[in-house]
XYZ file of C-alpha atoms in Angstrom:
556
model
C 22.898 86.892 66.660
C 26.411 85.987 65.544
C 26.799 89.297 64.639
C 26.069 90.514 68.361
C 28.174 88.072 69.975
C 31.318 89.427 67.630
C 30.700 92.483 68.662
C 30.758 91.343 72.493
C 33.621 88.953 72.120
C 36.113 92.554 70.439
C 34.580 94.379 73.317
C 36.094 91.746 75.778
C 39.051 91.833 74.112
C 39.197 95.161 74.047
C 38.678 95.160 78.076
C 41.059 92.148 78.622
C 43.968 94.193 76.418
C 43.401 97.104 78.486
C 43.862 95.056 82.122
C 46.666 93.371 80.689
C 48.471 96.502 79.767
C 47.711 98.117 82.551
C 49.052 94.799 84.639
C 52.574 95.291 82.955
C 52.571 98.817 83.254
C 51.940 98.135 87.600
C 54.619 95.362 87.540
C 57.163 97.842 85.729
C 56.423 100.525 88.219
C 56.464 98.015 91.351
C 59.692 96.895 90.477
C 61.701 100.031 89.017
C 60.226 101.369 93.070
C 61.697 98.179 94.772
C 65.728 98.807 95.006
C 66.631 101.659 92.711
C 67.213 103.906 95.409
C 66.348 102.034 98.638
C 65.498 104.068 101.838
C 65.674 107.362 99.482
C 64.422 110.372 99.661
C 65.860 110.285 103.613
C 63.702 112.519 105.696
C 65.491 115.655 106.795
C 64.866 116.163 110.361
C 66.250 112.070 110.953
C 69.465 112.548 109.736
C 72.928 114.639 110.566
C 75.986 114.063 108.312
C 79.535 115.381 108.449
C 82.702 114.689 105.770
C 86.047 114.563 107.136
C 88.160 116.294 105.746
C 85.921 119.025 104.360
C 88.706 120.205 101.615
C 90.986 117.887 100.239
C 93.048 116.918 96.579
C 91.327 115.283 93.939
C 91.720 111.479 94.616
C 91.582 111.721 98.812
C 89.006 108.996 99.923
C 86.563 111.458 102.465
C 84.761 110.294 105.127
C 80.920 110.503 105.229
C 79.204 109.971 108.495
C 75.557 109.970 108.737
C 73.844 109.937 112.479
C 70.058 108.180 111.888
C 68.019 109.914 114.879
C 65.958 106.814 115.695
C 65.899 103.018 115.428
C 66.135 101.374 112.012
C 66.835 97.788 111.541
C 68.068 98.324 108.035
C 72.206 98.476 107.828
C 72.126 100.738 104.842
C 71.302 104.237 104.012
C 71.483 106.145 100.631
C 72.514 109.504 99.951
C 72.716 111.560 96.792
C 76.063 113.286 96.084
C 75.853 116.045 93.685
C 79.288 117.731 91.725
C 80.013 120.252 89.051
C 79.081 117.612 86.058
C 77.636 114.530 88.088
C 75.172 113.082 90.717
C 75.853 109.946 92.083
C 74.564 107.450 94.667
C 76.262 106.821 97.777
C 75.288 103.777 100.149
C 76.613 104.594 104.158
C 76.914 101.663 106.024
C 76.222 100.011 109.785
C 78.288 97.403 110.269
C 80.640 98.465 112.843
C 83.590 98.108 109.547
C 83.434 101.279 107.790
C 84.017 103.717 110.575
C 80.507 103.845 111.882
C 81.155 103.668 115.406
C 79.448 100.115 116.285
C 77.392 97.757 114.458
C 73.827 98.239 114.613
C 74.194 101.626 116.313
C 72.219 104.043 113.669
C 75.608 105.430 112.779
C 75.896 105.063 108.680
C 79.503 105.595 107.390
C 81.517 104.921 104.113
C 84.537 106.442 102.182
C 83.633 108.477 98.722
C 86.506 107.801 96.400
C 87.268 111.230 94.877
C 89.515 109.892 91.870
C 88.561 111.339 88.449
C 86.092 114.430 89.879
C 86.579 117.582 88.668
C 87.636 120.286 91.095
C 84.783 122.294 92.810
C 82.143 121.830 95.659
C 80.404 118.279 96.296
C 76.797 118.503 98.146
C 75.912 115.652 99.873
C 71.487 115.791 99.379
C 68.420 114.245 100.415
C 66.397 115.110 97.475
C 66.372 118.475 97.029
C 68.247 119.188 101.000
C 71.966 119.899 101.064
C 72.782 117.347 104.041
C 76.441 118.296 103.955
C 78.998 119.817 101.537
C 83.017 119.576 100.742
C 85.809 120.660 98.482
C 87.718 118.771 95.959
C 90.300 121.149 95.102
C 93.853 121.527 93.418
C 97.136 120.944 95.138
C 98.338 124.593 96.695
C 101.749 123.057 96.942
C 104.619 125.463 95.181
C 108.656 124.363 95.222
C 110.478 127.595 95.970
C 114.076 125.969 96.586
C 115.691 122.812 95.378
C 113.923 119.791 93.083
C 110.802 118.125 92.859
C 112.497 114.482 93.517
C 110.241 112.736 96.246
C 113.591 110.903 97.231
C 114.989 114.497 98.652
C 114.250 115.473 102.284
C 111.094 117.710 101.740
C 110.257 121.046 104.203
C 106.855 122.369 103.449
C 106.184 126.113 104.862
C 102.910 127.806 105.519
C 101.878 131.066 106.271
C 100.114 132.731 108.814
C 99.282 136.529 109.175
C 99.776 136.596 105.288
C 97.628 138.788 103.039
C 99.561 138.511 100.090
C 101.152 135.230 98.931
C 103.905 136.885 97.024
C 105.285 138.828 100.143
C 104.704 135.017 102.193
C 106.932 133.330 99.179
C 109.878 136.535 99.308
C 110.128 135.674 103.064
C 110.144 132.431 102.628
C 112.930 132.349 100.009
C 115.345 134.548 102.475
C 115.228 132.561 105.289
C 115.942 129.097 103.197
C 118.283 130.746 100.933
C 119.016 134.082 101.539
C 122.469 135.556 102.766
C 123.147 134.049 105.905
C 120.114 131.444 105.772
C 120.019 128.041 106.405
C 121.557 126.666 103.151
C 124.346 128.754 103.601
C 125.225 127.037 106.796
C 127.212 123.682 106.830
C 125.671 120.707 106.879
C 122.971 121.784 105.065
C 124.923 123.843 102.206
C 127.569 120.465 101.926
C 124.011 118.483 101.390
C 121.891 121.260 99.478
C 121.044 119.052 96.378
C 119.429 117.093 98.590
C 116.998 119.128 100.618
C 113.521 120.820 98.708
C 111.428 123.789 100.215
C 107.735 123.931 99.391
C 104.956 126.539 100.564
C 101.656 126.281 100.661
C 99.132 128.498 99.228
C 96.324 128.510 101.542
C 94.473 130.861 103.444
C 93.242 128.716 106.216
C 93.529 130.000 109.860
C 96.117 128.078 111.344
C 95.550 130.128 114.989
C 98.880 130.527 116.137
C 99.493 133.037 118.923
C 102.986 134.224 120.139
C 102.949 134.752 123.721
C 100.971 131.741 124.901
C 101.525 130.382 128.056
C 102.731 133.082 129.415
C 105.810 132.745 127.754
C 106.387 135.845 125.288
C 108.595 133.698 122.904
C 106.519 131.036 122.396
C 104.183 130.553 119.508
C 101.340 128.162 119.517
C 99.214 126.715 116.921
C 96.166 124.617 116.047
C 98.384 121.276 115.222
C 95.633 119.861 113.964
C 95.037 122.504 110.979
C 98.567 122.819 110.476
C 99.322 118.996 109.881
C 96.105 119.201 107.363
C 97.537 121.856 105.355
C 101.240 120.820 105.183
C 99.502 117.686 103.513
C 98.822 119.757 100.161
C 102.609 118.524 99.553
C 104.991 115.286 100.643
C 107.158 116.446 102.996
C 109.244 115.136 106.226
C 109.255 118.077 108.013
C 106.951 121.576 108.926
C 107.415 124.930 109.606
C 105.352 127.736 110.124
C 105.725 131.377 109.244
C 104.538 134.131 111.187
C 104.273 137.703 109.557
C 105.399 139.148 112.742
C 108.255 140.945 114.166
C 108.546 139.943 117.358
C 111.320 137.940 118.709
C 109.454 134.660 118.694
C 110.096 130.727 117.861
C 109.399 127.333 119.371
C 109.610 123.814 118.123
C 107.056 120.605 118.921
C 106.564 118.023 115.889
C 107.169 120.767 113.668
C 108.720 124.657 113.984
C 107.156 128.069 114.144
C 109.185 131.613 113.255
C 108.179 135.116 112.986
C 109.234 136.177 109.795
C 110.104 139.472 110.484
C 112.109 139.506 113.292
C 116.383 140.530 112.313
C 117.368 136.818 114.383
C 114.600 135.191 112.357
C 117.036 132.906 109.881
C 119.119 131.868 113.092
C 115.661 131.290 114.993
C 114.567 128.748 111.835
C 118.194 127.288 112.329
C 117.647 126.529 116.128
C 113.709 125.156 116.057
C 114.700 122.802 112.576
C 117.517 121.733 115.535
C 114.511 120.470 117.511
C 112.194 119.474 115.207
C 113.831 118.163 112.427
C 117.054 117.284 114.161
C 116.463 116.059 117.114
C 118.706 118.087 119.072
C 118.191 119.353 122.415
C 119.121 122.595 123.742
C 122.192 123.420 125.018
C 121.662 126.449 127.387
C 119.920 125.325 130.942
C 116.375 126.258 131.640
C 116.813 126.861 135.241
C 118.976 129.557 134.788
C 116.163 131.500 133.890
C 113.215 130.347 135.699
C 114.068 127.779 138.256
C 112.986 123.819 138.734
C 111.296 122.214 136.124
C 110.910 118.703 134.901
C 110.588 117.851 130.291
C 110.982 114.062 130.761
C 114.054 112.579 129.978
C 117.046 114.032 127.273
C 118.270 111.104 125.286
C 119.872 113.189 122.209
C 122.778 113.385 120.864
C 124.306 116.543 121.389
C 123.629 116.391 124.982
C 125.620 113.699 127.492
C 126.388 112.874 131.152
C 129.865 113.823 132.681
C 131.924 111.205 130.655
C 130.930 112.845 127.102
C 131.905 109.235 125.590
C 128.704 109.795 122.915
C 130.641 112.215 120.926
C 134.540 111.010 121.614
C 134.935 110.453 118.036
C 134.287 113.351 116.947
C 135.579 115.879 119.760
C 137.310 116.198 123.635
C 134.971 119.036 124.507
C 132.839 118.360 127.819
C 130.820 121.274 129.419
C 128.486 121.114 131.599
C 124.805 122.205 131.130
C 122.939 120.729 128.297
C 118.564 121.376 129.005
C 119.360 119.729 132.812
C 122.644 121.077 135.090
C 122.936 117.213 135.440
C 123.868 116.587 131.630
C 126.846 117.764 129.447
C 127.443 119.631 125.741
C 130.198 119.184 123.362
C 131.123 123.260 123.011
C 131.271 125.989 125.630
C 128.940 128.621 123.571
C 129.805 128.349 120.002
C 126.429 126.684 119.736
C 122.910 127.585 117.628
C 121.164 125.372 120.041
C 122.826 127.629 123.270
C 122.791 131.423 122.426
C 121.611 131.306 118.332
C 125.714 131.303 117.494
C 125.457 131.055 113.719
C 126.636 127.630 112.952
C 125.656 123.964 114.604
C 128.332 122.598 116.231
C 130.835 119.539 115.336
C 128.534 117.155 117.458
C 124.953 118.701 116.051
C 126.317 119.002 111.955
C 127.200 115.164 112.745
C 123.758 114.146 113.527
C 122.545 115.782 110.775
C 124.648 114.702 107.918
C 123.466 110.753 110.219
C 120.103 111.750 109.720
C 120.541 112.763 105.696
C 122.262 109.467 105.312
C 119.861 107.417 106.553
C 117.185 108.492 104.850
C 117.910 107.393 101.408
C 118.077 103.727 103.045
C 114.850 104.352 104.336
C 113.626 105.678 101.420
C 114.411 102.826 99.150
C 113.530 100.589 101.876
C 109.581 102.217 101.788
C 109.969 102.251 98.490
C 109.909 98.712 98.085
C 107.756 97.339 100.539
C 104.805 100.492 100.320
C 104.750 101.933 96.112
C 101.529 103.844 96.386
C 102.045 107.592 96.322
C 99.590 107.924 98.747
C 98.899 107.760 102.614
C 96.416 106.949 105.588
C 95.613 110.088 107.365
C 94.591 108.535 110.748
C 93.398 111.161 113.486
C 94.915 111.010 116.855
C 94.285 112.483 120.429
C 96.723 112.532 123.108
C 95.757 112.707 126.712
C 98.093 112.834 129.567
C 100.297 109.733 128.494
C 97.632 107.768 126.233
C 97.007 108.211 122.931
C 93.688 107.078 121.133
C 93.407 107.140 117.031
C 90.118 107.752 115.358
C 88.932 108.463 112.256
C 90.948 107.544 109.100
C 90.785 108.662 105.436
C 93.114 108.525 102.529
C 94.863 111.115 100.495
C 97.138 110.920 97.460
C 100.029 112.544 98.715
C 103.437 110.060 99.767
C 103.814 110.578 103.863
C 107.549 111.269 104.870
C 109.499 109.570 107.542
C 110.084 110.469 111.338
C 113.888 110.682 112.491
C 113.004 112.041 116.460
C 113.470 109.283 118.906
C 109.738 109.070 120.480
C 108.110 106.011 123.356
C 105.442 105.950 120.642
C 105.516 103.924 117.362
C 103.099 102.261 115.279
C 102.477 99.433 112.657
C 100.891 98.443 109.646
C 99.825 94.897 109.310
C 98.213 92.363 107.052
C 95.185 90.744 108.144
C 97.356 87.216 109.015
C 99.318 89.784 111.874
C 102.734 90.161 110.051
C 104.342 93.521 110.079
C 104.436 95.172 106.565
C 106.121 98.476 107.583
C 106.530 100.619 111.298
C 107.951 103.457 112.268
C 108.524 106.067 115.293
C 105.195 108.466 116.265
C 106.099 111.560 117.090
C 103.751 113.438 119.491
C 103.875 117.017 119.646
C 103.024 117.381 123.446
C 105.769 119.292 124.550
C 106.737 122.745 122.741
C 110.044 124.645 123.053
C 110.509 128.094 122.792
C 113.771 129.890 121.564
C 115.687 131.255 123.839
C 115.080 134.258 125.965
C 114.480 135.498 130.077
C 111.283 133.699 130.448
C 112.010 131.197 128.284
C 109.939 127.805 129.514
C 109.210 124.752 127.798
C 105.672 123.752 127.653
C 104.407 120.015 128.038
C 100.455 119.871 126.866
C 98.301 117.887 128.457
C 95.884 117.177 125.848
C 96.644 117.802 121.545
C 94.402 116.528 118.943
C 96.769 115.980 115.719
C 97.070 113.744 112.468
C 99.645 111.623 111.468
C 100.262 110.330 107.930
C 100.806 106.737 107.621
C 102.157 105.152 104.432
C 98.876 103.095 102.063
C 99.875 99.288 102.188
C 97.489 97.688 99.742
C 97.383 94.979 102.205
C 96.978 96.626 104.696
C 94.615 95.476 107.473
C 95.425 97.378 110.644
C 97.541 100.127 112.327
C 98.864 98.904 115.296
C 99.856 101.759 117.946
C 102.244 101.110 121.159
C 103.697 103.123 123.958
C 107.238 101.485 124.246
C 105.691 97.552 124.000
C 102.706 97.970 125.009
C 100.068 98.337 122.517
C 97.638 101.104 123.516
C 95.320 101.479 120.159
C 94.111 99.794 117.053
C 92.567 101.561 113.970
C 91.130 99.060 110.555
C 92.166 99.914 107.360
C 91.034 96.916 105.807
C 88.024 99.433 103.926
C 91.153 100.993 101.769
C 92.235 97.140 100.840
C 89.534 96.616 98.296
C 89.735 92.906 98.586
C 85.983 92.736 96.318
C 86.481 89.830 93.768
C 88.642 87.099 95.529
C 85.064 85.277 96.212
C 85.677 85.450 100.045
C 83.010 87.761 101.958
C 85.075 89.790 104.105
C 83.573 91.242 107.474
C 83.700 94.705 105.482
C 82.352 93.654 102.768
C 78.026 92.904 101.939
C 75.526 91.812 99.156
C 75.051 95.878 98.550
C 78.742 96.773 98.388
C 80.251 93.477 96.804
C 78.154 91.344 95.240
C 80.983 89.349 93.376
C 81.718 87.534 97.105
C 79.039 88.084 99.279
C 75.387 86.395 98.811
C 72.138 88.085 99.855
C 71.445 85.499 102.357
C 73.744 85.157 104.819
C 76.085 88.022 104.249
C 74.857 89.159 108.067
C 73.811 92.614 106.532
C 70.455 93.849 106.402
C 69.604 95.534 102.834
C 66.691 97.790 102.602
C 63.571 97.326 100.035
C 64.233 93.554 98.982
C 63.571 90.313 100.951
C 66.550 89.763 103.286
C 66.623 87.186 105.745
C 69.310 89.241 107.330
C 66.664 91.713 108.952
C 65.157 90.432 111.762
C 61.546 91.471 110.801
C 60.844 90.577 107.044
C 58.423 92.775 106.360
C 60.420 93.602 102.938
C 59.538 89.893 101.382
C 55.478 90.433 102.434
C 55.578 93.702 101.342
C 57.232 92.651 97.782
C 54.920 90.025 97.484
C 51.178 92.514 98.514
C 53.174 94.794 95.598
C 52.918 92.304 93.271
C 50.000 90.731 93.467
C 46.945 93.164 92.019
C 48.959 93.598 88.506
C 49.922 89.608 88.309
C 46.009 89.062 89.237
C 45.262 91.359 86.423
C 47.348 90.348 83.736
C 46.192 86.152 84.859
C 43.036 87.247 84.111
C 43.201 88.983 80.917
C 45.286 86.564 79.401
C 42.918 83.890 80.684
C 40.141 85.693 79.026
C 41.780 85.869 75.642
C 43.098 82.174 75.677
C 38.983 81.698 76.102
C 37.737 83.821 73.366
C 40.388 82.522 71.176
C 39.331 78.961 71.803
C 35.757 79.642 71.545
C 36.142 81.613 68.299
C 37.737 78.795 66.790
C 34.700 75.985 67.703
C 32.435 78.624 66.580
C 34.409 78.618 62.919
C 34.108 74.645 62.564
């Protein structure tokens, strides 16, 4: 009989072993599903995502947006990004602070941080579904003329029409430095040390088109894809060539030439006037087409009848200068009237102003804003109003505006004080070189980005029309303020845990028991998880402790 009930008692040992393992083994499972990749895979047909911008440098913070099709009361959403070497996690957030629209609106955003990833194409997945893609790639930025030194005033050129780079860089080359170019002409040849030239080696469609607006001079191009490219290097001023023949140029926020046209280093000479400059031009626009009406002319070569701007420098007082109403400083001896090969007295002035002052504001950035990098915030102007948008960051230093402009903006810390402004320039009207039909163009409506200096402070970019402020954009998400143990409105359990608490951090967290979510079906779920393997593993253990103790009477 004792024999028998040994026999029993290893059998229900046996038995209880076997619940108890498999107890653990449930528990492990139950809680490597619970949190490890909450809310993932995401099903396919819920979900649209787009990645601004969709090629950028190697440490440019992109924007992921993810559009959830239907209600979901949980505030984050994980993707899977997947590189040349690595896959990562990504949580998107809804909290109306990390450019998802609104809070609670299904709209999931955050910014990937591209610093340290190797160069190729990113895939943004759900699973084993490519959601989205983009490119981290290498700077295409090449210095043809002058130095590297950041504290120079930098042109950056791009091409358009281009099929070979080489023959883009040769024309480039001759109409910076070439016989009779720009830095042969005063005050840019007194001053050549400190201006740089840098192309761009990119085959992106920029879409310019000479002849719009029925004006056969005047180029125009997407703004938006130009600004993007020319931010492959730091520079403080654009221009665009065209491999084109025609007689063709025009000016806005930055200047467009066809490259093969004979007048094309005098045409590069007159647009920099406007767009780098500043200058006006000289020559009246009625006298070719009749009334028209580009807002008010406050530069400097151009005056009213008493010519007192420029008494310093010369007597000369002509009139005609853009309006019949205003005055110029020569009679024709002018680049800006009738592409005369030299600026005059009153024009090389401003200039050499304009050179001078930027090495004060250089120094001046310098110490206020360090980071060699910038906000790249997107704007959209729209018959006198301008709205920003979206905002990312890139590692490339942003250059400086001279051109007077209504428009201006400011970076400040989250207590209101002003860490650093400057003038927006808005490239709403275009002018085209000279010529018969010649007419200046003002656009209604221009989509275009503007780089702002990175202030690691920085909370917001504050954007006014004179005095009045007519836009705000955050960039408290580029602040990274996680781990000064205050829970900032950007900030959550999920994406800083060192200040923010799981309850109470106003977020609600998917897969664990968050009070946040206003049904808790999370914490009951958890707990119906749990409780078969606990039950098992109580009962085994039970059991043993009972054999055990019964084994032992049985002994004495």
């Amino acid at each position: 009989m004792g024999v028998n009930l040994s026999l029993k008692a290893a059998v229900v040992i046996v038995l209880a072993m076997a619940f108890l393992i498999g107890g653990v083994v449930l528990i492990v499972k139950v809680s490597m599903s619970v949190g490890v990749i909450p809310g993932y895979p995401v099903p396919v047909e819920k979900i649209k995502v787009e990645v601004t911008p969709g090629d950028s440098l190697q440490g440019t913070q992109f924007l992921v947006r993810a559009y959830w099709e239907k209600q979901r009361p949980e505030q984050d959403l994980s993707l899977m990004i997947q590189g040349p070497e690595t896959i990562e996690r990504f949580f998107l957030y809804d909290d109306g602070e990390h450019y998802d629209l609104e809070l609670k609106d299904y709209v999931y955003a955050a910014h990937y941080d591209s610093k340290g990833h190797v160069d190729g194409v990113y895939n943004i997945k759900n699973d084993k579904e490519t959601l989205a893609s983009f490119r981290i790639g290498e700077p295409k930025c090449d210095l043809i003329v002058g130095n590297s030194n950041d504290n120079n005033i930098n042109f950056v050129i791009l091409p358009y029409g281009y099929n070979d780079f080489d023959a883009f860089v040769n024309d480039a080359k001759k109409i910076v430095a070439g016989r009779g170019a720009l830095l042969s002409k005063n005050p840019f040849k007194s001053n050549r040390d400190k201006f740089s030239f840098s192309v761009v080696n990119t085959n992106v469609d920029l879409e310019c088109e000479v002849g719009c607006n029925d004006v056969s001079t005047l180029v125009c191009c997407n703004t938006q894809k130009v600004k993007k490219e020319a931010m492959n290097c730091h520079h403080d001023s654009i221009f665009v060539l065209l491999n084109n023949s025609q007689l063709c140029g025009s000016a806005s926020s930055y200047a467009k030439i066809c490259a093969k046209n004979e007048n094309s280093q005098l045409i590069l000479m007159h647009e920099l006037g406007h767009s780098f400059a500043d200058l006006a031009d000289e020559y009246v626009y009625s006298n070719y087409f009749g009334d028209y009406d580009v807002g008010k002319i406050d530069k400097a070569n151009c005056d009213t009848e008493t010519c007192s701007k420029w008494q310093q420098i010369t007597t000369g007082c002509y009139p005609g200068c853009t309006y019949d109403s205003l005055y110029r400083s020569v009679e024709d001896q002018s680049v800006m009237f009738d592409l005369y090969p030299e600026y005059n007295a009153v024009s090389r002035d401003k200039i050499i102003r304009l050179v001078n002052d930027y090495t004060q504001k250089e120094n001046e950035a310098e110490s206020l804003l360090p980071d060699k990098k910038s906000y790249v915030v997107s704007m959209r102007y729209h018959n006198g109003e301008i709205d920003a948008g979206d905002v990312f960051l890139m590692p490339v230093k942003s250059g400086f505006s001279y051109k007077s402009s209504k428009y201006n903006y400011s970076i400040k810390d989250d207590s209101g004080n002003i860490i650093y402004s400057s003038n927006l320039e808005v490239p709403n009207k275009v002018y085209p070189v000279t010529g018969p039909d010649s007419v200046p163009v003002s656009l209604a409506s221009v989509e275009f980005l503007v780089m702002v200096p990175y202030a690691r402070n920085g909370d917001v970019i504050e954007i006014r029309k004179e005095n009045e402020i007519v836009d705000t954009v955050s960039v408290t998400a580029f602040s990274n303020k996680c781990g000064d143990n205050v829970c900032d409105d950007d900030e959550n359990y999920l994406s800083c845990s060192k200040d923010c608490s799981l309850i109470g951090d106003h977020f609600c967290q998917t897969d664990v028991c968050d009070t946040d979510c206003p049904d808790i079906k999370s914490c009951s779920k958890r707990a119906r998880d749990y409780l078969l393997p606990v039950i098992l593993v109580a009962i085994s253990l039970i059991v043993i402790v009972i054999l055990i103790i019964r084994n032992k009477k049985k002994k004495r």
